[in-house]
Amino acid sequence: MRNLILIKISKLYLVVMIIFSVFILLRGHNNPGGGFIGGIITSTGFIFYGIINGSERVKSLLRITTIELMGTGLMTGIVALIIPVFSGLEPFTGVWIESDLLASAGIHLGTPVLFDTGIYLVVTGVFLSIIISIMDVVKWN
Amino acid sequence: MSERLIAYLPLLASLMFASGILAPLLYKPFGKRLGLLLAVFPFLIFIVLLLLAPKLGSSSAIVTREFFSLAEGIDFSIRADGLSLTFGLMISGIGFFILLYSAFYMKKYERQGQFYLYLTLFMGAMTAMVFSDNLMALFIFWEITSITSFLLIGFDHHLEKPRQAALQSLLITALGGLTLLFAVILIGNIAGTYRISEIIDSGLKLGEHPQALLIFIFILIAVLTKSAQFPFHFWLPGAMQAPTPVSSYLHSATMVNAGIFLLLRVHPFIGDFYLWKGTLMVAGGITMFLGAFFSMGQTDLKRILAFTTISALGTMVMLIGIDTSHSIKAALVFFIVHAMYKGGLFMMAGIIDKSTGTRDITRLANLTRGLPLTTAATVLALISMAGLPPMLGFIGKELVYEAKVQLPGLSWLVLPLGVGANIMMVAISLTIFAELFYPSVRKQGVPFRHTEKEFPWYFPAGTIILAAAGLVLGLAPGLLDKIISNALLFSGNDDVRVKLSIWHGFNQVLLISVLTVVSGVVVFIFRHRVMPLISSLIRWFDRLFLPDVFAGAIKKYVEVAARSTERIQHGYHRFYLMTFFIVTMLLVAIQTFFSGMPVIETSGLSTLKLHILALLVVSSLAAVFAVFSGGRLTAIVAMGVVGYGVGLIYLFYGAVDLAITQFLAETILMVLFVMVMFKLPKFEKLSSRNSKLRDGIIALSAGAMVTLVVLNARFVNVFDPISSYYAAKSYVEAHGRNIVNVILVDFRALDTLGEITVLTLAAVGVYALFNIRVRQLKEKEKNQ
Amino acid sequence: MELVLAIFIGLLYACGVYLVLRRSIIKVILGVFVLSNATNLIIFLAGGIRRSGKGFIPEGAETIDPALISDPLPQALILTAVVISLGISAYILALKFRYFEVTGTHDLDQLSKTDD
């Protein structure tokens, strides 16, 4: 399936999907979206990319292994849950950065958002890992 | 001062545990010196205990507050009294020498890190057990000793015999551990507390309690198994398969003596039970005699010693059974005596093994030349074992005889058994001495591989110092007076004035002693005739029961288990599921039958919406189509339609996030399905018409059952939904307007963390499954 | 509506159970997939579907009357369940592929003995 147009489209699609998923992730706290959905959206981008370009290209595009991606996500989640301890709160409490400037732009930053990012990374990593493994074995190249 | 001293104990014990756990890691930097390093801990504990002993005097106990609590009522606190101190001193003192000894003995072994791990954990658990003030803590440490001793006995796990012996000891001692737990719970329920000091202070006597019989039986089994008493004694000779330092430690101060400790510990509150005397005396008496008798028929040095241990333990149990203050005093002194000489003798067996390469007494001779110091120490230990002056063993034996003689009523039974056992002890001591050390011209022993001079100082140190200590205590037994009095007081005796001395004057007891020695010498002289007789007797006895029968029973049990497992675990996937579905349906049907047909309330239902109805009809058709479709791709697409239909339902009822997720997940799954599907074969007709019909009936009834359950459950609201809380707090406290997302990342973040962990595990599983395959493929390609 | 949905769930369950009782592992996977969808629906239904509002607090307001929205808790639970069942399905798919490669069959009855 080496088709120049398809390859270009797949690249464009991937970029759009990644940007879109980050957007979905960040607005997830107030509108439909969040880490799970964002992660799956990114995966669809990679699937499309992978179907057209093969798994090797996906791997070289990623630079880090999917296992590392998942690990990073899990660590991010755990860190987000532990951060409140340093503020003298119980773990798992949400800690927010109070800023009028950000609030006026409709952006709230806090540990729940960080945790959501962790979810995003894990979900992305999990599905990428599964896709790449399956592609490797069925020799989808 | 004593308060401050005692505060070191948990610290040292935890340090010991910690260093034990770290031993495999520490082995790298310290190498063969690790044993020497670890020996510091028991030594420090020994010093602390030694300093603590005079503080206690003869009538006080120190009890600390709990410093760690596992659960309500189960806490770790220290109780230091004469009893725990006596045991603690022996455990730590001998433990110190054992670690020194291991440092050389284990030199050639692999996995030394693990060895020290087990050994230090065992040592720590044993120490902690005798100082526990909580019965539950005592039980926990008791079990840890069982498990670590299993690992130690089976340390040479590449060999069949140690594995078997380890399993045997674990199975038997675990039985005792279980019954101990029952006993502890029962005692705790009756007393209202698990703390030993509170139970003792309250003056509780369980002997008259209706459950006393049960408690006593449980404790009895725990003691008989742990202390290798008849009829459970057979695991102990097997346990000598362990490396010699371990056998030495197990036999002398720890493990088997835990049973003795337990008996003395619970004696204050259950010693008045009417079966206490009779049962313990009979069990102990039989064990005492059999052990000594059997030891005469052995040729392996370690085996001889193992049987004498059984005999000594029997003596102690019997003395506790006699239950006078004299007898318990005798039991305590005898414990010290035995620990000292047995530890030394086992280490001696290891030294001989190292220097000549064998432990068979028929092949050894003239060892004095190469091992002068060991010989001297061994002779002292043997004198102690035979119960001759001036060693501490003499005092111990005199006390034992005294207790037996003064026993009203039953001394006619107990005394002959005891004298018989001691005659054998004298004979066996003489035999060991004559075979191994007495300069002989007739017998040519195996040549030395190493002599004593080639060993480092710390290798024979234990044997020598323990023997010397036995001699010192024998000459100045007054050193033990106070601690024994204290121990006596807290094992529930009123008469606590203890005066130990080596000379009791001419009396009945001395007469019996002389008789014993003379008879022992006679047996020794005729040993070449006696020994084959006994060993043939043992062979006959072995056939009757003992290890083989036990192993046979275990084998049978495993066979029966395997057979029944095979019947239940037939391996047919769909029959498992069928069983599951049918049983569930039957249960629901039974429940419906007894509670009457449920009335489905039709009021309060939401109105029927036509567009959703249409959606449902389409999805249902797709599902049915997927079931009966012959093609793979059509089945997958039909499944996709069902999935999207479900997603649309979510969307209609306002679950936006859910719907998006469902659509995306559906898409990804279908893509994956299609990718894999092309590598797989087409559907085949595998099932017969009859089985299809059967499955269809099961499936339809399962569907009907689920419909009923859903309709019923729909109207059961046991609790108020928590959602109103989320709706109220979502923006105010969590700054989020999307309640579903806030629940996911804030209110129920721990759940979500668990879920992403599960996802990660699934991905790692796929990764492993496929990458192993990929590696194989690559290798195959290379080979071609 | 609940009645119809319950019947729908029952039908999905019937299909799912029938599929997991097949010998072909492909059908079993499809069955697991149907069953997980049906179960998600049950949880969704348990939250109550009478209130059809979206689970969002409108701009400017601080709270919302829970009577106006669908119960958000089951939604959150199902959301994770959907993602996890996707992961599990992919896992089974992988497992199936390996199984087929090793044994050369997709008949589950061939799997009843582990020894060979």
Coordinates of N, CA and C in Angstrom, one line a residue, chain B residues 202-374:
Chain B
S202 N -4.2 -11.8 85.6 CA -5.6 -11.9 86.0 C -5.8 -13.2 86.8
G203 N -4.8 -14.1 86.8 CA -4.9 -15.3 87.5 C -5.9 -16.3 86.9
L204 N -6.1 -16.2 85.7 CA -7.1 -17.0 85.0 C -6.6 -18.5 85.0
K205 N -7.6 -19.3 85.3 CA -7.3 -20.8 85.3 C -8.3 -21.4 84.3
L206 N -7.8 -22.0 83.3 CA -8.7 -22.5 82.2 C -9.1 -24.0 82.5
G207 N -8.4 -24.6 83.5 CA -8.6 -26.0 83.7 C -10.0 -26.4 83.9
E208 N -10.9 -25.6 84.5 CA -12.3 -26.0 84.7 C -13.2 -25.5 83.6
H209 N -12.6 -24.8 82.7 CA -13.5 -24.2 81.6 C -14.0 -25.3 80.7
P210 N -15.3 -25.2 80.3 CA -15.8 -26.3 79.4 C -15.0 -26.5 78.1
Q211 N -14.3 -25.5 77.6 CA -13.5 -25.7 76.4 C -12.1 -26.1 76.7
A212 N -11.8 -26.4 78.0 CA -10.4 -26.7 78.3 C -9.9 -27.9 77.5
L213 N -10.7 -28.9 77.3 CA -10.3 -30.1 76.6 C -9.8 -29.7 75.2
L214 N -10.6 -28.9 74.6 CA -10.3 -28.5 73.2 C -9.0 -27.8 73.1
I215 N -8.8 -26.8 74.0 CA -7.6 -26.0 74.0 C -6.4 -26.9 74.3
F216 N -6.6 -27.8 75.3 CA -5.5 -28.6 75.6 C -5.0 -29.5 74.5
I217 N -6.0 -30.1 73.8 CA -5.7 -31.0 72.7 C -5.0 -30.2 71.6
F218 N -5.4 -29.0 71.3 CA -4.8 -28.2 70.3 C -3.3 -27.9 70.7
I219 N -3.2 -27.5 71.9 CA -1.8 -27.1 72.3 C -0.9 -28.4 72.3
L220 N -1.5 -29.5 72.8 CA -0.8 -30.7 72.8 C -0.3 -31.1 71.4
I221 N -1.2 -31.0 70.4 CA -0.7 -31.3 69.0 C 0.4 -30.4 68.6
A222 N 0.2 -29.1 68.9 CA 1.3 -28.1 68.5 C 2.6 -28.5 69.1
V223 N 2.6 -28.9 70.4 CA 3.8 -29.3 71.1 C 4.4 -30.6 70.6
L224 N 3.5 -31.6 70.5 CA 4.0 -32.9 70.0 C 4.7 -32.8 68.7
T225 N 4.1 -32.0 67.8 CA 4.6 -31.9 66.4 C 5.9 -31.1 66.4
K226 N 5.9 -30.0 67.0 CA 7.0 -29.1 67.0 C 8.2 -29.8 67.7
S227 N 7.9 -30.3 68.9 CA 9.0 -30.9 69.6 C 9.3 -32.3 69.3
A228 N 8.8 -32.8 68.2 CA 9.1 -34.2 67.7 C 8.9 -35.2 68.8
Q229 N 7.7 -35.2 69.4 CA 7.3 -36.2 70.4 C 6.6 -37.4 69.7
F230 N 6.7 -38.5 70.3 CA 6.0 -39.7 69.9 C 4.5 -39.4 69.8
P231 N 3.8 -39.6 68.7 CA 4.2 -40.4 67.5 C 4.5 -39.5 66.3
F232 N 4.9 -38.3 66.6 CA 5.3 -37.4 65.5 C 6.8 -37.2 65.4
H233 N 7.6 -38.1 66.1 CA 9.0 -37.8 66.3 C 9.8 -38.0 65.0
F234 N 9.2 -38.7 64.0 CA 10.1 -39.2 62.9 C 10.6 -38.1 62.0
W235 N 10.0 -36.9 62.1 CA 10.5 -35.8 61.2 C 11.9 -35.3 61.6
L236 N 12.2 -35.5 62.9 CA 13.5 -34.9 63.3 C 14.7 -35.6 62.8
P237 N 14.8 -36.9 62.9 CA 16.0 -37.6 62.3 C 16.1 -37.2 60.8
G238 N 15.0 -37.1 60.1 CA 15.0 -36.7 58.7 C 15.6 -35.3 58.5
A239 N 15.3 -34.5 59.5 CA 15.7 -33.1 59.4 C 17.2 -32.9 59.4
M240 N 17.9 -34.0 59.8 CA 19.4 -33.8 59.8 C 20.0 -33.8 58.4
Q241 N 19.1 -33.9 57.4 CA 19.6 -33.7 56.0 C 20.0 -32.3 55.8
A242 N 19.6 -31.4 56.7 CA 20.0 -30.0 56.6 C 21.5 -29.9 56.7
P243 N 22.1 -28.8 56.2 CA 23.5 -28.5 56.5 C 23.8 -28.5 58.0
T244 N 24.9 -29.0 58.4 CA 25.2 -29.2 59.8 C 24.9 -28.0 60.7
P245 N 25.3 -26.8 60.4 CA 25.0 -25.7 61.3 C 23.5 -25.6 61.6
V246 N 22.7 -25.9 60.6 CA 21.3 -25.8 60.8 C 20.8 -26.9 61.7
S247 N 21.2 -28.1 61.5 CA 20.8 -29.2 62.4 C 21.2 -28.9 63.8
S248 N 22.4 -28.4 63.9 CA 23.0 -28.1 65.2 C 22.1 -27.1 65.9
Y249 N 21.6 -26.0 65.2 CA 20.8 -25.0 65.8 C 19.4 -25.5 66.1
L250 N 18.8 -26.2 65.1 CA 17.5 -26.7 65.3 C 17.4 -27.6 66.5
H251 N 18.4 -28.4 66.7 CA 18.4 -29.4 67.8 C 18.7 -28.8 69.1
S252 N 19.6 -27.9 69.1 CA 20.1 -27.5 70.5 C 19.1 -26.5 71.1
A253 N 19.0 -25.3 70.6 CA 18.3 -24.3 71.3 C 17.0 -23.8 70.7
T254 N 16.7 -24.2 69.5 CA 15.6 -23.6 68.8 C 14.6 -24.6 68.4
M255 N 13.7 -24.3 67.5 CA 12.8 -25.1 66.8 C 12.1 -26.1 67.7
V256 N 12.8 -27.3 67.9 CA 12.1 -28.4 68.7 C 11.9 -27.9 70.1
N257 N 12.7 -27.0 70.6 CA 12.5 -26.5 71.9 C 11.4 -25.5 72.1
A258 N 10.9 -25.0 70.9 CA 9.8 -24.1 70.9 C 8.6 -24.7 71.6
G259 N 8.4 -26.0 71.4 CA 7.3 -26.8 72.0 C 7.4 -26.7 73.5
I260 N 8.6 -26.9 74.0 CA 8.9 -26.9 75.4 C 8.5 -25.5 76.0
F261 N 9.0 -24.5 75.2 CA 8.7 -23.1 75.6 C 7.2 -22.9 75.7
L262 N 6.5 -23.3 74.7 CA 5.1 -23.1 74.7 C 4.4 -23.7 75.9
L263 N 4.8 -25.0 76.2 CA 4.2 -25.7 77.3 C 4.4 -24.8 78.6
L264 N 5.7 -24.3 78.8 CA 6.0 -23.6 80.0 C 5.2 -22.2 80.0
R265 N 5.0 -21.7 78.8 CA 4.3 -20.4 78.7 C 2.9 -20.5 79.1
V266 N 2.2 -21.6 78.6 CA 0.8 -21.7 78.9 C 0.5 -22.4 80.2
H267 N 1.6 -22.9 80.8 CA 1.4 -23.7 82.0 C 0.7 -22.9 83.1
P268 N 1.0 -21.6 83.3 CA 0.3 -20.9 84.4 C -1.2 -20.9 84.2
F269 N -1.7 -20.8 83.0 CA -3.2 -20.8 83.0 C -3.9 -22.0 82.5
I270 N -3.2 -23.0 82.0 CA -3.9 -24.2 81.7 C -3.3 -25.5 82.3
G271 N -2.2 -25.3 83.1 CA -1.5 -26.4 83.7 C -2.4 -27.2 84.7
D272 N -3.5 -26.6 85.1 CA -4.3 -27.3 86.1 C -5.3 -28.2 85.4
F273 N -5.3 -28.3 84.1 CA -6.2 -29.2 83.4 C -5.9 -30.7 83.8
Y274 N -7.0 -31.5 84.0 CA -6.8 -32.8 84.6 C -6.0 -33.8 83.7
L275 N -6.0 -33.5 82.3 CA -5.3 -34.4 81.5 C -3.8 -34.1 81.3
W276 N -3.4 -32.8 81.7 CA -2.1 -32.3 81.6 C -1.0 -33.3 82.0
K277 N -1.2 -33.8 83.2 CA -0.1 -34.7 83.8 C 0.0 -35.9 83.0
G278 N -1.1 -36.7 82.9 CA -1.1 -38.0 82.4 C -0.6 -38.0 80.9
T279 N -1.2 -37.2 80.1 CA -0.9 -37.2 78.7 C 0.6 -36.8 78.4
L280 N 1.0 -35.7 79.0 CA 2.4 -35.3 78.8 C 3.4 -36.3 79.3
M281 N 3.1 -36.9 80.5 CA 4.0 -37.9 81.0 C 4.2 -39.1 80.1
V282 N 3.0 -39.6 79.6 CA 3.1 -40.8 78.8 C 3.8 -40.5 77.5
A283 N 3.4 -39.3 76.8 CA 4.0 -39.0 75.5 C 5.5 -38.8 75.7
G284 N 5.8 -38.0 76.7 CA 7.2 -37.7 77.0 C 8.0 -38.9 77.4
G285 N 7.5 -39.7 78.2 CA 8.1 -40.9 78.7 C 8.5 -41.9 77.5
I286 N 7.5 -42.1 76.7 CA 7.7 -43.0 75.6 C 8.8 -42.4 74.7
T287 N 8.7 -41.1 74.4 CA 9.6 -40.5 73.5 C 11.0 -40.6 74.1
M288 N 11.1 -40.3 75.4 CA 12.4 -40.3 76.0 C 13.1 -41.7 75.9
F289 N 12.3 -42.7 76.1 CA 13.0 -44.0 76.1 C 13.3 -44.5 74.6
L290 N 12.3 -44.3 73.7 CA 12.5 -44.7 72.4 C 13.6 -44.0 71.7
G291 N 13.7 -42.7 72.0 CA 14.8 -41.9 71.4 C 16.2 -42.4 71.8
A292 N 16.3 -42.6 73.1 CA 17.6 -43.1 73.6 C 17.9 -44.5 73.1
F293 N 16.9 -45.3 73.0 CA 17.0 -46.7 72.6 C 17.4 -46.8 71.2
F294 N 16.7 -46.0 70.3 CA 17.0 -46.1 68.9 C 18.4 -45.5 68.6
S295 N 18.8 -44.5 69.4 CA 20.1 -43.9 69.0 C 21.2 -44.9 69.1
M296 N 21.1 -46.0 69.9 CA 22.1 -47.0 70.0 C 22.3 -47.8 68.7
G297 N 21.2 -47.8 67.8 CA 21.3 -48.6 66.6 C 21.8 -47.9 65.4
Q298 N 22.2 -46.6 65.6 CA 22.6 -45.9 64.4 C 24.2 -45.8 64.3
T299 N 24.6 -45.6 63.0 CA 26.0 -45.5 62.8 C 26.4 -44.1 62.4
D300 N 25.5 -43.4 61.8 CA 25.7 -42.0 61.3 C 25.8 -41.1 62.6
L301 N 26.8 -40.3 62.7 CA 27.0 -39.5 63.9 C 25.8 -38.6 64.1
K302 N 25.4 -37.9 63.0 CA 24.3 -37.0 63.1 C 23.0 -37.6 63.5
R303 N 22.8 -38.8 63.0 CA 21.6 -39.6 63.3 C 21.6 -40.0 64.7
I304 N 22.7 -40.4 65.3 CA 22.8 -40.8 66.7 C 22.4 -39.6 67.5
L305 N 22.9 -38.4 67.2 CA 22.7 -37.2 67.9 C 21.2 -36.8 67.8
A306 N 20.6 -37.0 66.6 CA 19.2 -36.6 66.4 C 18.3 -37.4 67.3
F307 N 18.6 -38.7 67.4 CA 17.8 -39.6 68.3 C 18.0 -39.2 69.8
T308 N 19.2 -38.8 70.2 CA 19.3 -38.4 71.6 C 18.6 -37.1 71.8
T309 N 18.5 -36.3 70.8 CA 17.7 -35.1 70.9 C 16.3 -35.4 71.2
I310 N 15.7 -36.4 70.5 CA 14.3 -36.8 70.7 C 14.2 -37.2 72.1
S311 N 15.1 -38.0 72.6 CA 15.1 -38.5 73.9 C 15.1 -37.3 74.9
A312 N 16.0 -36.4 74.7 CA 16.1 -35.3 75.6 C 14.8 -34.5 75.7
L313 N 14.2 -34.3 74.5 CA 12.9 -33.5 74.4 C 11.8 -34.3 75.2
G314 N 11.8 -35.6 75.0 CA 10.9 -36.4 75.7 C 11.0 -36.2 77.2
T315 N 12.3 -36.2 77.7 CA 12.5 -35.9 79.1 C 11.9 -34.6 79.5
M316 N 12.1 -33.6 78.7 CA 11.6 -32.3 79.1 C 10.1 -32.3 79.2
V317 N 9.5 -32.8 78.2 CA 8.0 -32.9 78.1 C 7.5 -33.7 79.3
M318 N 8.2 -34.8 79.6 CA 7.7 -35.6 80.7 C 7.8 -34.8 82.0
L319 N 8.9 -34.1 82.2 CA 9.1 -33.4 83.4 C 8.1 -32.3 83.6
I320 N 7.7 -31.6 82.5 CA 6.7 -30.6 82.6 C 5.3 -31.3 82.9
G321 N 5.2 -32.6 82.4 CA 4.0 -33.3 82.7 C 3.9 -33.7 84.2
I322 N 5.0 -34.0 84.8 CA 5.0 -34.3 86.2 C 4.5 -33.2 87.0
D323 N 4.8 -32.0 86.6 CA 4.1 -30.8 87.1 C 4.3 -30.6 88.6
T324 N 5.5 -30.7 89.1 CA 5.8 -30.2 90.5 C 6.8 -29.1 90.3
S325 N 7.0 -28.3 91.2 CA 8.0 -27.2 91.0 C 9.4 -27.8 90.8
H326 N 9.6 -29.0 91.5 CA 10.9 -29.7 91.3 C 11.1 -30.1 89.8
S327 N 10.0 -30.7 89.3 CA 10.2 -31.2 87.9 C 10.3 -30.1 86.9
I328 N 9.6 -29.0 87.1 CA 9.8 -27.9 86.1 C 11.1 -27.2 86.2
K329 N 11.6 -27.2 87.5 CA 13.0 -26.7 87.6 C 13.9 -27.6 86.9
A330 N 13.7 -28.9 87.0 CA 14.6 -29.9 86.4 C 14.5 -29.7 84.8
A331 N 13.3 -29.4 84.3 CA 13.1 -29.3 82.9 C 13.9 -28.1 82.4
L332 N 13.8 -27.0 83.2 CA 14.5 -25.8 82.7 C 16.0 -26.0 82.7
V333 N 16.5 -26.6 83.8 CA 18.0 -26.8 83.9 C 18.4 -27.8 82.7
F334 N 17.5 -28.8 82.5 CA 17.8 -29.8 81.5 C 17.9 -29.1 80.1
F335 N 17.0 -28.1 79.9 CA 17.0 -27.4 78.6 C 18.3 -26.8 78.4
I336 N 18.8 -26.1 79.4 CA 20.1 -25.4 79.3 C 21.2 -26.4 79.0
V337 N 21.2 -27.5 79.8 CA 22.2 -28.5 79.7 C 22.2 -29.1 78.3
H338 N 21.0 -29.4 77.9 CA 20.9 -30.1 76.6 C 21.3 -29.2 75.4
A339 N 20.9 -27.9 75.5 CA 21.2 -26.9 74.5 C 22.7 -26.8 74.3
M340 N 23.4 -26.8 75.5 CA 24.9 -26.6 75.4 C 25.6 -27.8 74.9
Y341 N 25.3 -29.0 75.4 CA 26.0 -30.1 74.9 C 25.6 -30.5 73.5
K342 N 24.3 -30.4 73.1 CA 23.9 -30.8 71.8 C 24.4 -29.9 70.7
G343 N 24.4 -28.6 71.0 CA 24.9 -27.6 70.0 C 26.4 -28.0 69.8
G344 N 27.1 -28.2 70.8 CA 28.6 -28.5 70.7 C 28.8 -29.8 69.9
L345 N 28.0 -30.8 70.3 CA 28.2 -32.1 69.6 C 27.9 -32.1 68.2
F346 N 26.8 -31.4 67.8 CA 26.5 -31.3 66.4 C 27.6 -30.6 65.6
M347 N 28.1 -29.5 66.2 CA 29.1 -28.8 65.5 C 30.4 -29.7 65.4
M348 N 30.6 -30.5 66.4 CA 31.7 -31.5 66.4 C 31.5 -32.4 65.2
A349 N 30.3 -32.9 65.0 CA 30.0 -33.8 63.9 C 30.4 -33.1 62.6
G350 N 30.0 -31.8 62.5 CA 30.4 -31.1 61.2 C 31.8 -31.0 61.1
I351 N 32.6 -30.7 62.2 CA 34.0 -30.6 62.1 C 34.6 -31.9 61.6
I352 N 34.2 -33.0 62.2 CA 34.7 -34.3 61.8 C 34.4 -34.5 60.3
D353 N 33.2 -34.2 59.9 CA 32.8 -34.4 58.5 C 33.8 -33.6 57.6
K354 N 34.0 -32.4 58.0 CA 34.9 -31.5 57.2 C 36.3 -32.0 57.1
S355 N 36.8 -32.6 58.3 CA 38.2 -32.9 58.3 C 38.4 -34.3 57.7
T356 N 37.4 -35.2 57.8 CA 37.7 -36.6 57.3 C 36.8 -36.9 56.1
G357 N 35.7 -36.3 55.9 CA 34.8 -36.5 54.8 C 33.7 -37.6 55.1
T358 N 33.6 -38.1 56.3 CA 32.6 -39.0 56.7 C 32.1 -38.8 58.1
R359 N 30.9 -39.3 58.3 CA 30.3 -39.2 59.7 C 29.9 -40.6 60.2
D360 N 30.4 -41.6 59.5 CA 30.1 -42.9 59.9 C 31.0 -43.4 61.0
I361 N 30.5 -43.7 62.2 CA 31.4 -43.9 63.3 C 32.1 -45.2 63.2
T362 N 31.7 -46.1 62.3 CA 32.4 -47.4 62.1 C 33.7 -47.1 61.3
R363 N 33.7 -46.0 60.6 CA 34.9 -45.8 59.7 C 35.8 -44.8 60.4
L364 N 35.4 -44.2 61.4 CA 36.3 -43.2 62.0 C 37.0 -43.8 63.2
A365 N 38.3 -43.3 63.4 CA 39.0 -43.7 64.6 C 40.2 -42.7 64.8
N366 N 40.7 -42.7 66.0 CA 41.9 -42.0 66.4 C 41.9 -40.5 65.9
L367 N 40.8 -39.9 66.2 CA 40.7 -38.5 65.8 C 41.4 -37.5 66.7
T368 N 41.9 -38.0 67.8 CA 42.5 -37.1 68.8 C 43.8 -36.4 68.2
R369 N 44.5 -37.2 67.3 CA 45.7 -36.7 66.7 C 45.5 -35.4 66.0
G370 N 44.5 -35.4 65.1 CA 44.3 -34.2 64.3 C 43.5 -33.1 64.9
L371 N 42.6 -33.5 65.8 CA 41.6 -32.6 66.4 C 41.7 -32.5 67.9
P372 N 42.9 -32.1 68.4 CA 43.0 -32.2 69.9 C 42.0 -31.3 70.7
L373 N 41.8 -30.1 70.2 CA 40.9 -29.2 71.0 C 39.5 -29.7 70.9
T374 N 39.1 -30.0 69.7 CA 37.7 -30.6 69.5 C 37.5 -31.8 70.4

